[in-house]
Amino acid sequence: MKAIRKFTVRAVLPEALAALEELAGNLRWSWHEPTRQLFEHIAPELWREIGTDPVALLGAVDPGRLSDLAGDADYVARVHAIRGDLRNYLEKPRWYQGLTGEKPAAIAYFSPEFGIAAALPQYSGGLGILAGDHLKSASDLGVPLVGVGLFYRAGYFSQAISPDGWQMESYPLLDPDGLPLSVLRRADGSAVQVSLALPDDRTLHARVWQAKVGRIRLLLLDTDIPQNPDDLRLVTDRLYGGGGEHRLLQELLLGIGGARAVKLWSTLSGHPEPEVFHTNEGHAGFLGFERISSLIGEGLSFQEALQVARAGTVFTTHTPVGAGIDRFERGLVRRYFETDLLPGVAVDDLLALGAESYEGGSPDVFNMAIMGLRLGQHANGVSTLHGEVSRRMFSGLWPGFDAAEVPIGSITNGVHAPSWTDPALMALAQNRLGTSDTSTANWRSPEVSDQDLWSVRGQMRLQFVEDARRRLTNAWRDQNPGGLPPAWIGRVFDPNVLTIGFARRVPTYKRLTLMLHDPERLRALLLNPDRPIQIVIAGKSHPADEEGKRLIQKIVQFAADPELRTRIAFLPDYNIAMAQLMYPGTDVWLNNPLRPLEACGTSGMKAALNGALNLSILDGWWPEYYDGKNGWAIPSADAAGDAAERDRLEAEALYDLIEHQVAPTFYERNSDDVPERWVGNIRHTLATLSPELSADRMVRQYVERLYRPAGHYEGLMSKHNYRAARELAAWKGKVVSKWPAVAVTHVESGGVSAVPQVGDELHLRAHVQLNGLLPSDVTVEVVYGKSLGGDELRDTESQALLPAAAPDLADMVEAAAGGAPNLFTGTVELDRAGAFGYTVRVVPRNALLISPAEMGLVAIAT
Ligand SMILES: *Cc1c(COP(=O)(O)O)cnc(C)c1O
């Protein structure tokens, strides 16, 4: 009965328990164990059955039970105490409120997906979970963020596995009334609607759902409303479902509709309008277009509006994998903007922002990542390595500059510790160390014995094994209705065996099947009589990715072997709820992507917070944090002849590590049957990694390195009726038009001995043709460093050369007008031995540029 439309009837709570509604309506319960326990207490069986979900629980529980509890004075008191705690949490000043100095009053955070709790399935994988964790930490830190996304009627998809191992997708519809959401309304009770003009005189309407994520409001736009014709109701049908036009519609809604929704929400709620706009990956980038259009409405030109929008926009790029970047047909995008969608903006100006106008780019494509970089003055990758990779990958936008100068920084992802740390480990910290904050607890303290740690790890492993069996039993029942599950399912996994986890989406670069490279060797590791291992695998393949589905099938077929099936299993329908038990329950978290395609990876971080050790290729976050004690590094065979050879070498290294290092350490026990060395590594991991991997660290860095600067520049541009933006736009226009004839015509050098030595001074005199620009419009500088031969310099430094005489302004203007070359001079002290190289260049100079490379203009001495 696929067409059945469901709706949820919310329970009417007894007066004494009315506070439960408030607690269920704020997703803070998803990271607040005492609140969860309150709901669990109502009906423990039901709580487990429906999955952690307070709204669903209140809808399903027997009203008689609720009246009983309303008469239980202890319970009622607990409910009120916890509601008091929530209100405190929402109102009291937190970290952000204590920051002194200039800081944005509001920040809008846009993302195509948000993974907050299994009960609100609006995510596909790491990008969404990261967005959820970002909101939660922003809430804990008091950062005034508002989240913006879409509400997908069917979320991503539910995964089942057919008997022959093939992924089957289903799209059960969610009922928003059964979720912790409410419609955004005006004071008169009418629902707020956002509308977008479409081609052929059509209009797309969306209502706005709001979720409370602690202190943070999350706005989700939904097109499934009667005001839309049937085809447009489906715009928000599912996450990453369609291609081409469907995806474009979603992204127009997210960016443009989202920016409009935030504005309406600010007005209605009295919150300040955001000064900073953060786009999590390029999908939401159209928000910059909406801002430009609305600034043009205030009387600015396109270029002036662009300066303001850029100054306040932060763009985070999340992947070096081409398939992760949206590229639309340019003609299609044109059709959507040749409408009334964005009043006052010329279509060609907009299209230019997404043009791949660099070597190797396609003229027929509109590229969302490129647009993101042009619209966001502040940009970052998500690990140190990914920052480097991104600077190289996008260096075509800044021709003439070294990759190191490309203005893309990095902030390494983090994970929200209270959401991802098992309650058992938190309880251990609470009981022995006096704090449930596991990321700051002193794990080196002797108050926590090896025995304590090992026993909690065992408890978490057992809890996971039981969950895995339950999931496999349910999956078997779904495939064999009415049948009796076979006994072996009850023996899947052994709670005492070294457990390795591998769960993530299944794009090719993550190499799900690398472990199958030598099936006999893997079999021997699994069945080793003295030191066996067991492996749990999970992950969804994108529905259109047949190759990914084949990889899943290979794993499932391998694991079907009667001899192996209790040692290796694929768990269908990977999601937050499964992950929350899997990370704490595994001893080792495996990650074997093709370096450097994993931008960061966060599942290994979540495992580490629970004391699992990582076994990983040095990709994403791992090269930053691997220290020889917190896990193992699988060497990358970068130099291998071809992909197959590389897989072979890396798989063999993986088997060797497991056989000779991981398993022996795990099974080396002292007289109390505790693996002392292993527990030492767990302790070390908890003590050193927990604070570093926490999303609090990440969000603080976003505030300090990106949000505050973005707010600052946005403020500079906006004040006095956008004076600085107007001046900057005019100045950039002048510089761009004059630049083609700006040149370093001649460089004279002297001062260095015949045989150069440390301490010598290199005197430089550079003759520069400014073509009408003023010396103050440019920086003439010498860039020097270690010469690597060819055109490459390493460890470069730069030093400005100064106008030779200090001519008065009249002279300068005259020289500029007459086109006479300007003389710039300076001295570099040779303070390092070795091969030295230098070059002289001219770059634009303006206090409102955050990097000399920002405009992509440079004139280099030839
Ligand atoms: C953390 C997480 C991911 C992302 O894992 P990666 O290691 O970044 O690939 C995906 N899905 C779920 C359910 C997660 O919790």
JSON list of N, CA, C and O in Angstrom, two decimals, residues 500-530:
[
{"chain": "A", "resi": 500, "resn": "ILE", "atom": "N", "xyz": [36.85, -5.03, 13.97]},
{"chain": "A", "resi": 500, "resn": "ILE", "atom": "CA", "xyz": [37.26, -3.96, 13.05]},
{"chain": "A", "resi": 500, "resn": "ILE", "atom": "C", "xyz": [36.02, -3.42, 12.36]},
{"chain": "A", "resi": 500, "resn": "ILE", "atom": "O", "xyz": [35.18, -4.18, 11.89]},
{"chain": "A", "resi": 501, "resn": "GLY", "atom": "N", "xyz": [35.88, -2.10, 12.33]},
{"chain": "A", "resi": 501, "resn": "GLY", "atom": "CA", "xyz": [34.72, -1.48, 11.71]},
{"chain": "A", "resi": 501, "resn": "GLY", "atom": "C", "xyz": [35.09, -0.75, 10.43]},
{"chain": "A", "resi": 501, "resn": "GLY", "atom": "O", "xyz": [36.17, -0.15, 10.33]},
{"chain": "A", "resi": 502, "resn": "PHE", "atom": "N", "xyz": [34.19, -0.83, 9.48]},
{"chain": "A", "resi": 502, "resn": "PHE", "atom": "CA", "xyz": [34.36, -0.08, 8.22]},
{"chain": "A", "resi": 502, "resn": "PHE", "atom": "C", "xyz": [32.96, 0.34, 7.78]},
{"chain": "A", "resi": 502, "resn": "PHE", "atom": "O", "xyz": [32.19, -0.49, 7.32]},
{"chain": "A", "resi": 503, "resn": "ALA", "atom": "N", "xyz": [32.59, 1.59, 7.95]},
{"chain": "A", "resi": 503, "resn": "ALA", "atom": "CA", "xyz": [31.26, 2.04, 7.54]},
{"chain": "A", "resi": 503, "resn": "ALA", "atom": "C", "xyz": [31.36, 3.45, 7.00]},
{"chain": "A", "resi": 503, "resn": "ALA", "atom": "O", "xyz": [31.95, 4.32, 7.64]},
{"chain": "A", "resi": 504, "resn": "ARG", "atom": "N", "xyz": [30.83, 3.65, 5.83]},
{"chain": "A", "resi": 504, "resn": "ARG", "atom": "CA", "xyz": [30.83, 4.96, 5.20]},
{"chain": "A", "resi": 504, "resn": "ARG", "atom": "C", "xyz": [30.08, 4.84, 3.88]},
{"chain": "A", "resi": 504, "resn": "ARG", "atom": "O", "xyz": [29.72, 3.75, 3.48]},
{"chain": "A", "resi": 505, "resn": "ARG", "atom": "N", "xyz": [29.81, 5.96, 3.23]},
{"chain": "A", "resi": 505, "resn": "ARG", "atom": "CA", "xyz": [29.22, 5.89, 1.89]},
{"chain": "A", "resi": 505, "resn": "ARG", "atom": "C", "xyz": [30.15, 5.07, 1.00]},
{"chain": "A", "resi": 505, "resn": "ARG", "atom": "O", "xyz": [31.29, 4.81, 1.35]},
{"chain": "A", "resi": 506, "resn": "VAL", "atom": "N", "xyz": [29.64, 4.68, -0.20]},
{"chain": "A", "resi": 506, "resn": "VAL", "atom": "CA", "xyz": [30.42, 3.74, -0.99]},
{"chain": "A", "resi": 506, "resn": "VAL", "atom": "C", "xyz": [30.90, 4.31, -2.34]},
{"chain": "A", "resi": 506, "resn": "VAL", "atom": "O", "xyz": [30.84, 3.62, -3.34]},
{"chain": "A", "resi": 507, "resn": "PRO", "atom": "N", "xyz": [31.35, 5.56, -2.40]},
{"chain": "A", "resi": 507, "resn": "PRO", "atom": "CA", "xyz": [31.95, 5.99, -3.67]},
{"chain": "A", "resi": 507, "resn": "PRO", "atom": "C", "xyz": [33.24, 5.20, -3.90]},
{"chain": "A", "resi": 507, "resn": "PRO", "atom": "O", "xyz": [33.85, 4.71, -2.94]},
{"chain": "A", "resi": 508, "resn": "THR", "atom": "N", "xyz": [33.61, 5.07, -5.16]},
{"chain": "A", "resi": 508, "resn": "THR", "atom": "CA", "xyz": [34.74, 4.20, -5.51]},
{"chain": "A", "resi": 508, "resn": "THR", "atom": "C", "xyz": [36.02, 4.52, -4.73]},
{"chain": "A", "resi": 508, "resn": "THR", "atom": "O", "xyz": [36.73, 3.62, -4.30]},
{"chain": "A", "resi": 509, "resn": "TYR", "atom": "N", "xyz": [36.28, 5.83, -4.53]},
{"chain": "A", "resi": 509, "resn": "TYR", "atom": "CA", "xyz": [37.58, 6.18, -3.94]},
{"chain": "A", "resi": 509, "resn": "TYR", "atom": "C", "xyz": [37.73, 5.67, -2.51]},
{"chain": "A", "resi": 509, "resn": "TYR", "atom": "O", "xyz": [38.83, 5.57, -1.99]},
{"chain": "A", "resi": 510, "resn": "LYS", "atom": "N", "xyz": [36.62, 5.34, -1.86]},
{"chain": "A", "resi": 510, "resn": "LYS", "atom": "CA", "xyz": [36.74, 4.86, -0.48]},
{"chain": "A", "resi": 510, "resn": "LYS", "atom": "C", "xyz": [37.12, 3.37, -0.41]},
{"chain": "A", "resi": 510, "resn": "LYS", "atom": "O", "xyz": [37.40, 2.84, 0.66]},
{"chain": "A", "resi": 511, "resn": "ARG", "atom": "N", "xyz": [37.09, 2.72, -1.54]},
{"chain": "A", "resi": 511, "resn": "ARG", "atom": "CA", "xyz": [37.58, 1.35, -1.69]},
{"chain": "A", "resi": 511, "resn": "ARG", "atom": "C", "xyz": [37.03, 0.36, -0.63]},
{"chain": "A", "resi": 511, "resn": "ARG", "atom": "O", "xyz": [37.78, -0.28, 0.09]},
{"chain": "A", "resi": 512, "resn": "LEU", "atom": "N", "xyz": [35.73, 0.23, -0.67]},
{"chain": "A", "resi": 512, "resn": "LEU", "atom": "CA", "xyz": [35.06, -0.70, 0.24]},
{"chain": "A", "resi": 512, "resn": "LEU", "atom": "C", "xyz": [35.66, -2.10, 0.18]},
{"chain": "A", "resi": 512, "resn": "LEU", "atom": "O", "xyz": [35.78, -2.79, 1.19]},
{"chain": "A", "resi": 513, "resn": "THR", "atom": "N", "xyz": [36.05, -2.53, -1.02]},
{"chain": "A", "resi": 513, "resn": "THR", "atom": "CA", "xyz": [36.45, -3.93, -1.19]},
{"chain": "A", "resi": 513, "resn": "THR", "atom": "C", "xyz": [37.96, -4.13, -1.17]},
{"chain": "A", "resi": 513, "resn": "THR", "atom": "O", "xyz": [38.44, -5.21, -1.52]},
{"chain": "A", "resi": 514, "resn": "LEU", "atom": "N", "xyz": [38.70, -3.12, -0.74]},
{"chain": "A", "resi": 514, "resn": "LEU", "atom": "CA", "xyz": [40.16, -3.33, -0.71]},
{"chain": "A", "resi": 514, "resn": "LEU", "atom": "C", "xyz": [40.50, -4.55, 0.15]},
{"chain": "A", "resi": 514, "resn": "LEU", "atom": "O", "xyz": [41.39, -5.33, -0.17]},
{"chain": "A", "resi": 515, "resn": "MET", "atom": "N", "xyz": [39.77, -4.74, 1.22]},
{"chain": "A", "resi": 515, "resn": "MET", "atom": "CA", "xyz": [40.06, -5.87, 2.12]},
{"chain": "A", "resi": 515, "resn": "MET", "atom": "C", "xyz": [39.85, -7.23, 1.45]},
{"chain": "A", "resi": 515, "resn": "MET", "atom": "O", "xyz": [40.37, -8.24, 1.91]},
{"chain": "A", "resi": 516, "resn": "LEU", "atom": "N", "xyz": [39.12, -7.23, 0.32]},
{"chain": "A", "resi": 516, "resn": "LEU", "atom": "CA", "xyz": [38.89, -8.50, -0.40]},
{"chain": "A", "resi": 516, "resn": "LEU", "atom": "C", "xyz": [39.96, -8.77, -1.44]},
{"chain": "A", "resi": 516, "resn": "LEU", "atom": "O", "xyz": [39.86, -9.73, -2.20]},
{"chain": "A", "resi": 517, "resn": "HIS", "atom": "N", "xyz": [40.98, -7.94, -1.46]},
{"chain": "A", "resi": 517, "resn": "HIS", "atom": "CA", "xyz": [41.97, -8.08, -2.52]},
{"chain": "A", "resi": 517, "resn": "HIS", "atom": "C", "xyz": [42.53, -9.51, -2.58]},
{"chain": "A", "resi": 517, "resn": "HIS", "atom": "O", "xyz": [42.65, -10.10, -3.64]},
{"chain": "A", "resi": 518, "resn": "ASP", "atom": "N", "xyz": [42.87, -10.05, -1.43]},
{"chain": "A", "resi": 518, "resn": "ASP", "atom": "CA", "xyz": [43.36, -11.43, -1.36]},
{"chain": "A", "resi": 518, "resn": "ASP", "atom": "C", "xyz": [42.41, -12.18, -0.41]},
{"chain": "A", "resi": 518, "resn": "ASP", "atom": "O", "xyz": [42.64, -12.24, 0.80]},
{"chain": "A", "resi": 519, "resn": "PRO", "atom": "N", "xyz": [41.34, -12.75, -0.97]},
{"chain": "A", "resi": 519, "resn": "PRO", "atom": "CA", "xyz": [40.29, -13.32, -0.12]},
{"chain": "A", "resi": 519, "resn": "PRO", "atom": "C", "xyz": [40.82, -14.40, 0.82]},
{"chain": "A", "resi": 519, "resn": "PRO", "atom": "O", "xyz": [40.36, -14.50, 1.96]},
{"chain": "A", "resi": 520, "resn": "GLU", "atom": "N", "xyz": [41.82, -15.15, 0.36]},
{"chain": "A", "resi": 520, "resn": "GLU", "atom": "CA", "xyz": [42.34, -16.22, 1.22]},
{"chain": "A", "resi": 520, "resn": "GLU", "atom": "C", "xyz": [43.05, -15.65, 2.43]},
{"chain": "A", "resi": 520, "resn": "GLU", "atom": "O", "xyz": [42.97, -16.18, 3.54]},
{"chain": "A", "resi": 521, "resn": "ARG", "atom": "N", "xyz": [43.77, -14.57, 2.19]},
{"chain": "A", "resi": 521, "resn": "ARG", "atom": "CA", "xyz": [44.49, -13.97, 3.30]},
{"chain": "A", "resi": 521, "resn": "ARG", "atom": "C", "xyz": [43.50, -13.38, 4.32]},
{"chain": "A", "resi": 521, "resn": "ARG", "atom": "O", "xyz": [43.69, -13.51, 5.54]},
{"chain": "A", "resi": 522, "resn": "LEU", "atom": "N", "xyz": [42.45, -12.78, 3.82]},
{"chain": "A", "resi": 522, "resn": "LEU", "atom": "CA", "xyz": [41.44, -12.22, 4.72]},
{"chain": "A", "resi": 522, "resn": "LEU", "atom": "C", "xyz": [40.77, -13.34, 5.51]},
{"chain": "A", "resi": 522, "resn": "LEU", "atom": "O", "xyz": [40.58, -13.24, 6.73]},
{"chain": "A", "resi": 523, "resn": "ARG", "atom": "N", "xyz": [40.45, -14.43, 4.80]},
{"chain": "A", "resi": 523, "resn": "ARG", "atom": "CA", "xyz": [39.82, -15.58, 5.47]},
{"chain": "A", "resi": 523, "resn": "ARG", "atom": "C", "xyz": [40.71, -16.08, 6.61]},
{"chain": "A", "resi": 523, "resn": "ARG", "atom": "O", "xyz": [40.23, -16.36, 7.71]},
{"chain": "A", "resi": 524, "resn": "ALA", "atom": "N", "xyz": [42.00, -16.17, 6.34]},
{"chain": "A", "resi": 524, "resn": "ALA", "atom": "CA", "xyz": [42.92, -16.67, 7.37]},
{"chain": "A", "resi": 524, "resn": "ALA", "atom": "C", "xyz": [42.95, -15.75, 8.58]},
{"chain": "A", "resi": 524, "resn": "ALA", "atom": "O", "xyz": [43.03, -16.20, 9.72]},
{"chain": "A", "resi": 525, "resn": "LEU", "atom": "N", "xyz": [42.86, -14.43, 8.33]},
{"chain": "A", "resi": 525, "resn": "LEU", "atom": "CA", "xyz": [42.85, -13.49, 9.46]},
{"chain": "A", "resi": 525, "resn": "LEU", "atom": "C", "xyz": [41.57, -13.64, 10.28]},
{"chain": "A", "resi": 525, "resn": "LEU", "atom": "O", "xyz": [41.59, -13.62, 11.51]},
{"chain": "A", "resi": 526, "resn": "LEU", "atom": "N", "xyz": [40.45, -13.81, 9.57]},
{"chain": "A", "resi": 526, "resn": "LEU", "atom": "CA", "xyz": [39.17, -13.94, 10.27]},
{"chain": "A", "resi": 526, "resn": "LEU", "atom": "C", "xyz": [39.11, -15.21, 11.11]},
{"chain": "A", "resi": 526, "resn": "LEU", "atom": "O", "xyz": [38.55, -15.23, 12.20]},
{"chain": "A", "resi": 527, "resn": "LEU", "atom": "N", "xyz": [39.69, -16.27, 10.55]},
{"chain": "A", "resi": 527, "resn": "LEU", "atom": "CA", "xyz": [39.54, -17.58, 11.19]},
{"chain": "A", "resi": 527, "resn": "LEU", "atom": "C", "xyz": [40.77, -17.99, 12.00]},
{"chain": "A", "resi": 527, "resn": "LEU", "atom": "O", "xyz": [40.84, -19.12, 12.47]},
{"chain": "A", "resi": 528, "resn": "ASN", "atom": "N", "xyz": [41.70, -17.08, 12.16]},
{"chain": "A", "resi": 528, "resn": "ASN", "atom": "CA", "xyz": [42.90, -17.42, 12.93]},
{"chain": "A", "resi": 528, "resn": "ASN", "atom": "C", "xyz": [42.50, -18.02, 14.27]},
{"chain": "A", "resi": 528, "resn": "ASN", "atom": "O", "xyz": [41.75, -17.42, 15.03]},
{"chain": "A", "resi": 529, "resn": "PRO", "atom": "N", "xyz": [42.99, -19.24, 14.58]},
{"chain": "A", "resi": 529, "resn": "PRO", "atom": "CA", "xyz": [42.52, -19.90, 15.80]},
{"chain": "A", "resi": 529, "resn": "PRO", "atom": "C", "xyz": [42.95, -19.19, 17.09]},
{"chain": "A", "resi": 529, "resn": "PRO", "atom": "O", "xyz": [42.24, -19.25, 18.09]},
{"chain": "A", "resi": 530, "resn": "ASP", "atom": "N", "xyz": [44.10, -18.51, 17.08]},
{"chain": "A", "resi": 530, "resn": "ASP", "atom": "CA", "xyz": [44.55, -17.86, 18.31]},
{"chain": "A", "resi": 530, "resn": "ASP", "atom": "C", "xyz": [44.20, -16.37, 18.37]},
{"chain": "A", "resi": 530, "resn": "ASP", "atom": "O", "xyz": [43.92, -15.83, 19.42]}
]
